[in-house]
mmCIF file of C-alpha atoms and ligand atoms in Angstrom:
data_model
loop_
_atom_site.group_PDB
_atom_site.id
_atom_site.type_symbol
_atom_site.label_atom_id
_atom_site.label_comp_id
_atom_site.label_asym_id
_atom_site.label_seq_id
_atom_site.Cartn_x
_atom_site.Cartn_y
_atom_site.Cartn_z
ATOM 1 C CA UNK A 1 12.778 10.133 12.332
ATOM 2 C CA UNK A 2 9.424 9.383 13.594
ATOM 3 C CA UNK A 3 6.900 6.870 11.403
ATOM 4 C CA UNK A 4 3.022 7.483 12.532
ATOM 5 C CA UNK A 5 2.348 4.135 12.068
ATOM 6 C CA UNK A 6 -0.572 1.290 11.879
ATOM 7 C CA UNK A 7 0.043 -2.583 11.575
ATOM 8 C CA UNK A 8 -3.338 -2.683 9.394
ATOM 9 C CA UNK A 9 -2.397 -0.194 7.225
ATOM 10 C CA UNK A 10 -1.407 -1.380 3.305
ATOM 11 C CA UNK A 11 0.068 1.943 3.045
ATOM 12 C CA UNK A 12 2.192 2.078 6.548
ATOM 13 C CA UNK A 13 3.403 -1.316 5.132
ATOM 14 C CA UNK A 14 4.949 -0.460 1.910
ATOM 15 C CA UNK A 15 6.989 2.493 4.392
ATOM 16 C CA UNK A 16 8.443 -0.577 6.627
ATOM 17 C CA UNK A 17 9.151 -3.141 3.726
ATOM 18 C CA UNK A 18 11.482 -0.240 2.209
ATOM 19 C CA UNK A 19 12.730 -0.020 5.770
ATOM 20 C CA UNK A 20 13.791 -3.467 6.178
ATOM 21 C CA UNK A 21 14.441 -4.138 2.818
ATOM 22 C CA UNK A 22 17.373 -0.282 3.016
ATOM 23 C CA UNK A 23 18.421 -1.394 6.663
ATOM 24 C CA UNK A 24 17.407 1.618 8.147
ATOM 25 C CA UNK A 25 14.584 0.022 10.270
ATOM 26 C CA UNK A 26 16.764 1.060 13.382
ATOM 27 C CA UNK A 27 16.871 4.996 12.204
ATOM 28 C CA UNK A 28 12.708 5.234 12.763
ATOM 29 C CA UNK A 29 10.176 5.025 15.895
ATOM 30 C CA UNK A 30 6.846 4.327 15.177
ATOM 31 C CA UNK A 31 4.194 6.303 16.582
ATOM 32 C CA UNK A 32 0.916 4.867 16.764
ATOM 33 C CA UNK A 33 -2.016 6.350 15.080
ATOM 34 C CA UNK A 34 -5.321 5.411 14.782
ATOM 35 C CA UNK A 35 -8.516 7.132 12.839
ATOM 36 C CA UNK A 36 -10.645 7.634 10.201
ATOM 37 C CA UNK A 37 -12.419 10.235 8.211
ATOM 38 C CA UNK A 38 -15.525 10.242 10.086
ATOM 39 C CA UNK A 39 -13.185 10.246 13.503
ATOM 40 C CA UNK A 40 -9.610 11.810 12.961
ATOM 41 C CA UNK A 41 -8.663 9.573 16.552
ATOM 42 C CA UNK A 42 -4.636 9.900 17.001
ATOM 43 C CA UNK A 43 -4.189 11.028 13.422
ATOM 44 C CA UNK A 44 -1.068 12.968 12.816
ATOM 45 C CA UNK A 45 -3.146 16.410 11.684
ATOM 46 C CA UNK A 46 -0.002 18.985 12.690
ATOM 47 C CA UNK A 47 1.790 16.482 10.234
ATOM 48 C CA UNK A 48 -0.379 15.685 7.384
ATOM 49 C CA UNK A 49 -3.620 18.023 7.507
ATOM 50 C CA UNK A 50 -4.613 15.110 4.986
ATOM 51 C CA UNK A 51 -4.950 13.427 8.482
ATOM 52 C CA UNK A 52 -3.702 10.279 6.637
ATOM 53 C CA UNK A 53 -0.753 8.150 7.489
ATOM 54 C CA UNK A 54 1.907 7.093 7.018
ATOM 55 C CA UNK A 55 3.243 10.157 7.665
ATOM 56 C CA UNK A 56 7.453 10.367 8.645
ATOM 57 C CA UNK A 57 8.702 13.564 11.163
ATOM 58 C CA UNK A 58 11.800 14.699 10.158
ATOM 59 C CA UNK A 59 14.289 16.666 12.248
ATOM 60 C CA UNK A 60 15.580 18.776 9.053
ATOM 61 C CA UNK A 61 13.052 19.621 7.337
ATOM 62 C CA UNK A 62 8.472 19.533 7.350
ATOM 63 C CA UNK A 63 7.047 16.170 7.978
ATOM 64 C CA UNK A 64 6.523 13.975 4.615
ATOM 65 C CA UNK A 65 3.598 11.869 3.244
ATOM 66 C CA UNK A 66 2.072 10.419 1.564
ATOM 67 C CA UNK A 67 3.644 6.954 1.192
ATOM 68 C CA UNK A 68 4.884 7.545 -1.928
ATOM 69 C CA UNK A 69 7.034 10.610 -1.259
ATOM 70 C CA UNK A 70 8.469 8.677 1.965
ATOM 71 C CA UNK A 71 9.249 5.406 0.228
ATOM 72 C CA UNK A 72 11.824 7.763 -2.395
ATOM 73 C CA UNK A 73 13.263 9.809 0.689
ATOM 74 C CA UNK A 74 14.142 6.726 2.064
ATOM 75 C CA UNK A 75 15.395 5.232 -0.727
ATOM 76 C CA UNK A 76 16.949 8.372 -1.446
ATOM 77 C CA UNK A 77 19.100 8.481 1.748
ATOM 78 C CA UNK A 78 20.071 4.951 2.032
ATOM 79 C CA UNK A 79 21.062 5.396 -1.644
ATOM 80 C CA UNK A 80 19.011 1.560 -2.250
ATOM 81 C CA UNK A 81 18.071 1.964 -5.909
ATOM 82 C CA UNK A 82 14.399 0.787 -5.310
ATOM 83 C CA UNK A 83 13.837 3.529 -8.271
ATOM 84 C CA UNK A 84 15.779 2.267 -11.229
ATOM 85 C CA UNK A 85 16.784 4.806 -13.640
ATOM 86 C CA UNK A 86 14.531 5.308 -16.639
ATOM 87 C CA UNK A 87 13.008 3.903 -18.849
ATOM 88 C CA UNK A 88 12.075 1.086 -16.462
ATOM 89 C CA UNK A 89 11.471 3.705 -13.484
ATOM 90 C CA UNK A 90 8.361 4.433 -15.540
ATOM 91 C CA UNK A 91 7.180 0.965 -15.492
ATOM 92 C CA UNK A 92 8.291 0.897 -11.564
ATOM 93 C CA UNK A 93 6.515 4.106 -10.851
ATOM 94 C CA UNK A 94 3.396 2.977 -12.796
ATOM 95 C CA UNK A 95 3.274 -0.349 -10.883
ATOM 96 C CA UNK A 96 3.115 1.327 -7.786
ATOM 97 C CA UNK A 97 0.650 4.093 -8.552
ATOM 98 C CA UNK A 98 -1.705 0.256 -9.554
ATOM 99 C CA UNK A 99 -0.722 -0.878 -6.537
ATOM 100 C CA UNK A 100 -1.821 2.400 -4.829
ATOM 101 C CA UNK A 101 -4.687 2.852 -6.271
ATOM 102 C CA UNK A 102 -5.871 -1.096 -5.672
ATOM 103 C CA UNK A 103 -5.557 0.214 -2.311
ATOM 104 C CA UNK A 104 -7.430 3.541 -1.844
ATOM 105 C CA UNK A 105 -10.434 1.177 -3.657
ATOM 106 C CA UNK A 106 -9.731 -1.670 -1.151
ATOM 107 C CA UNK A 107 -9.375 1.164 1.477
ATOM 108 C CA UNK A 108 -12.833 2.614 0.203
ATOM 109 C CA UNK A 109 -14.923 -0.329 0.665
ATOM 110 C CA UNK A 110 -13.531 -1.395 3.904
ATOM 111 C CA UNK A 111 -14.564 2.026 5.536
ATOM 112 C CA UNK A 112 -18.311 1.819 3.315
ATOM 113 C CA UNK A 113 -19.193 -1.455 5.177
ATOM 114 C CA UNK A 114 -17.748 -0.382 8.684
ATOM 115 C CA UNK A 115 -18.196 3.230 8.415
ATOM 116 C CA UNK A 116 -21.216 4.066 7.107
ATOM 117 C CA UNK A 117 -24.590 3.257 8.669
ATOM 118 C CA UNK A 118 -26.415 0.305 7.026
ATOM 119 C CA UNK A 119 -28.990 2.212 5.413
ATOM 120 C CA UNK A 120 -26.872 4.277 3.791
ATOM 121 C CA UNK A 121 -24.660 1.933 2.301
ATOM 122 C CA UNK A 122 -24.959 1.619 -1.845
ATOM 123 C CA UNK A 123 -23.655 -1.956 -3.114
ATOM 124 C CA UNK A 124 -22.784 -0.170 -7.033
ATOM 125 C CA UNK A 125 -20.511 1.717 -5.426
ATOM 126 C CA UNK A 126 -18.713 -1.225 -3.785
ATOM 127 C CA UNK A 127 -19.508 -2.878 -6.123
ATOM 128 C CA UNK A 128 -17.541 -0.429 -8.749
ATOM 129 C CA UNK A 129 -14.328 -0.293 -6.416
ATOM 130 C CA UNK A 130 -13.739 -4.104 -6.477
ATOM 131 C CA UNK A 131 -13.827 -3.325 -10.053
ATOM 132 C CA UNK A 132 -11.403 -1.305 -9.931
ATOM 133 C CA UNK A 133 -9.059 -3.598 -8.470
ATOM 134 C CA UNK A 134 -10.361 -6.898 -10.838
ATOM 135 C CA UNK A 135 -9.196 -4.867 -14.152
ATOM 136 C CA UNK A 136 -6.226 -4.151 -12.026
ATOM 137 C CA UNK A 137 -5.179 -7.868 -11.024
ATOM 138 C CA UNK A 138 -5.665 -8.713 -14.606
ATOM 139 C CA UNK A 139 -3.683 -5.971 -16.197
ATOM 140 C CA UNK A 140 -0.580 -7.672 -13.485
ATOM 141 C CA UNK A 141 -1.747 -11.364 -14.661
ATOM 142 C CA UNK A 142 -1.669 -10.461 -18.640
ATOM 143 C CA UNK A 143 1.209 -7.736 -18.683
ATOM 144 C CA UNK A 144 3.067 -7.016 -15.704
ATOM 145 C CA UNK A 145 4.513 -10.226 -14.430
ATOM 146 C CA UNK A 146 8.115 -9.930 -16.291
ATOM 147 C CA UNK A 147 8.788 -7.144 -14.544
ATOM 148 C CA UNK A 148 7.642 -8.548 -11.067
ATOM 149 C CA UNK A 149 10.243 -10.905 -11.714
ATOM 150 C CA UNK A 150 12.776 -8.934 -12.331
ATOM 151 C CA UNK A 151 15.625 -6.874 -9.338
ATOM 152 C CA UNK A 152 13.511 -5.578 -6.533
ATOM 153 C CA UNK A 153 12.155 -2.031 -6.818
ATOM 154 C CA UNK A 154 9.045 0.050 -5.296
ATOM 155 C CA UNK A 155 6.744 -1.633 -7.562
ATOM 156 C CA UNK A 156 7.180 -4.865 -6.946
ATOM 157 C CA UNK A 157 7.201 -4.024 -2.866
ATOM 158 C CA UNK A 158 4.017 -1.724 -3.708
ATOM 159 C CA UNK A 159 2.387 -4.846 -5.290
ATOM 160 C CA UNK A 160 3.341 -7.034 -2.795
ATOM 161 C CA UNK A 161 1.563 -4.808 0.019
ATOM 162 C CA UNK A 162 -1.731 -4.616 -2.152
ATOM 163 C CA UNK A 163 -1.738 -8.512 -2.611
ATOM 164 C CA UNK A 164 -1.471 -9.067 1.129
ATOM 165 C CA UNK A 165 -4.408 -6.275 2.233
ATOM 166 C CA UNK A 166 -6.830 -8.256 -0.638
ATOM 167 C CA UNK A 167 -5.816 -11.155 1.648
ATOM 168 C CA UNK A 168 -6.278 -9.246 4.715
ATOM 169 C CA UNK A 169 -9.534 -7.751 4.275
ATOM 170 C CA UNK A 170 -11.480 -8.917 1.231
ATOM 171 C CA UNK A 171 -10.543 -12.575 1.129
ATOM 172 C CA UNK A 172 -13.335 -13.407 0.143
ATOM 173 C CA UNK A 173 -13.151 -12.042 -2.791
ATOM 174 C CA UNK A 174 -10.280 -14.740 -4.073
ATOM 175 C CA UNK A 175 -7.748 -12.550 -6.167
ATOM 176 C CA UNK A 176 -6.157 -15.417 -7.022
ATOM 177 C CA UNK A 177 -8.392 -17.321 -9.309
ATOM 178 C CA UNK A 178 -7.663 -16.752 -12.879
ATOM 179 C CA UNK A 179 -4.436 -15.279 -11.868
ATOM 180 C CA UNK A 180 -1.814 -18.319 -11.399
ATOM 181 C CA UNK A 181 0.921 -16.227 -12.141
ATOM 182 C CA UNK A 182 0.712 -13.798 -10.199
ATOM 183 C CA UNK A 183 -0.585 -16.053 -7.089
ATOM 184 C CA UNK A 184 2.986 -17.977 -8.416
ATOM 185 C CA UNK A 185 4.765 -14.414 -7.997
ATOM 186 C CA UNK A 186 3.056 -13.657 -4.391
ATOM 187 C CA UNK A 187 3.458 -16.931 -2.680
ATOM 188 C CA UNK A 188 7.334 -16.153 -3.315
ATOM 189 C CA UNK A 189 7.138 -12.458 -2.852
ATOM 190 C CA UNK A 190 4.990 -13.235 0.713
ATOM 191 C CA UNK A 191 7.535 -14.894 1.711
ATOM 192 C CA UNK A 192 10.301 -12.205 1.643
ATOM 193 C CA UNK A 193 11.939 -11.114 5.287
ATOM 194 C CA UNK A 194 10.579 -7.887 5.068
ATOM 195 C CA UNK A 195 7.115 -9.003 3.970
ATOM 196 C CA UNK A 196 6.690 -11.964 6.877
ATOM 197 C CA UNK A 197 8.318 -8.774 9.712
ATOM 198 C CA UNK A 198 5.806 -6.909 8.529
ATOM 199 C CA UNK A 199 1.786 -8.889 8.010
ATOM 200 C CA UNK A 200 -1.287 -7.242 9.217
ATOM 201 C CA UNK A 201 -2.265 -9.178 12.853
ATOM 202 C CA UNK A 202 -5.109 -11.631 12.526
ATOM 203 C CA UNK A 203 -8.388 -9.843 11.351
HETATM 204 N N1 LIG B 1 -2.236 7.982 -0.656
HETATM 205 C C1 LIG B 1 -1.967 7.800 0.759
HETATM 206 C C2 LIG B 1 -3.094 6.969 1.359
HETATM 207 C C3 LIG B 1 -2.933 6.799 2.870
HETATM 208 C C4 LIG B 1 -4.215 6.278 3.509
HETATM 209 O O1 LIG B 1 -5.313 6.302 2.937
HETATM 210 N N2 LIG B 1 -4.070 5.783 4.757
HETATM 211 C C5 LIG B 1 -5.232 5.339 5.493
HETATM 212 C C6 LIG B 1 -4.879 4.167 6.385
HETATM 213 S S1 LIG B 1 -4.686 2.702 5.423
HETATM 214 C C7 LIG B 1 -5.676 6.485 6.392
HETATM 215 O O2 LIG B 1 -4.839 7.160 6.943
HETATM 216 N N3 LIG B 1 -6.994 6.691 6.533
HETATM 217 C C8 LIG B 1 -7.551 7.705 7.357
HETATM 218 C C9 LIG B 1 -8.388 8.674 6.616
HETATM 219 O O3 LIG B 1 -8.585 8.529 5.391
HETATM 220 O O4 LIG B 1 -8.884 9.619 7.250
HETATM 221 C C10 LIG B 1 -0.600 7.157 0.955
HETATM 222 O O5 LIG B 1 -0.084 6.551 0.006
HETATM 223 O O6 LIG B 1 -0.005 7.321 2.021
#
């Protein structure tokens, strides 16, 4: 199989913690890909005509994305059990759509400050992303942190990505304060194999 692939990418990230974390790191090459919406670069179009990655060539079948559908193939053919069976794979699901969409917000704002000229640029808008993602974080403070401590499944690895881009790009920001739990649940969930293989380079 063949993983188009970027170090910086959240979403990339959650694909290769599920790889180390399944043992199948060795069955996938990364291709690099670079680009953005206003310049598609190396993007994998033939793949995903989203022009998005991750995005994971198969030799059996179409090419999958978005990181969602490749983190249950995977888990699907290693047989892992990152997607417990229901009820809690609701709760496991939901964290990880949170976790996802902390990250198309987080995504959002990078490209509005390095994208978009200047002028253009519209602080409510930003603005109204990092919201987003502050009702988020408290929504994991207040009700999710049980389950982040409980067996390892796609939410928890979801959450763990979206912690570590916050870091990564929008430290500034300081996701942590008010939140000691879930700083408590990160700075043990950071330090996971899989997690320290796979942290954006220095900004
Ligand atoms: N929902 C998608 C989001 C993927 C995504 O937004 N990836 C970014 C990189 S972090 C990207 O490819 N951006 C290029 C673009 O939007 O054109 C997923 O879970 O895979």
């Amino acid at each position: 199989m063949r993983l188009y692939h970027s170090p910086t990418s959240p979403f990339v990230r959650k694909v290769m913690v599920l790889l180390h974390e399944t043992g199948q790191l060795s069955q996938v090459s990364l291709i690099a890909a670079v680009g953005t919406p206003v310049d598609a670069g190396s993007m994998p179009l033939a793949q995903n005509p989203l022009g998005k990655i991750p995005a994971l060539e198969r030799d059996d079948g179409p090419a999958l994305y978005d990181s969602r559908v490749i983190c249950r193939y995977l888990d699907g053919l290693a047989g892992a059990g990152l997607y417990p069976e229901a009820p809690r794979l609701w709760d496991s699901l939901t964290l990880e759509a949170t976790a996802d969409g902390m990250l198309e917000a987080a995504v959002l704002m990078v490209y509005e400050t390095r994208l978009r000229p200047e002028d253009k640029q519209f602080a409510p808008w930003v603005d109204g992303q990092w919201a987003k993602i502050d009702r988020a974080l408290d929504a994991l403070e207040s009700r999710w942190i049980d389950h982040l401590g409980g067996a390892l499944d796609i939410g928890q690895i979801a959450i763990g990505c979206a912690l570590g881009y916050l870091d990564f790009r929008h430290s500034a920001r300081d996701w942590r304060a008010r939140r000691p739990d879930l700083a408590a649940w990160e700075a043990g969930f950071s330090g996971r194999a899989s997690m320290l293989a796979t942290q954006p380079p220095a900004a």
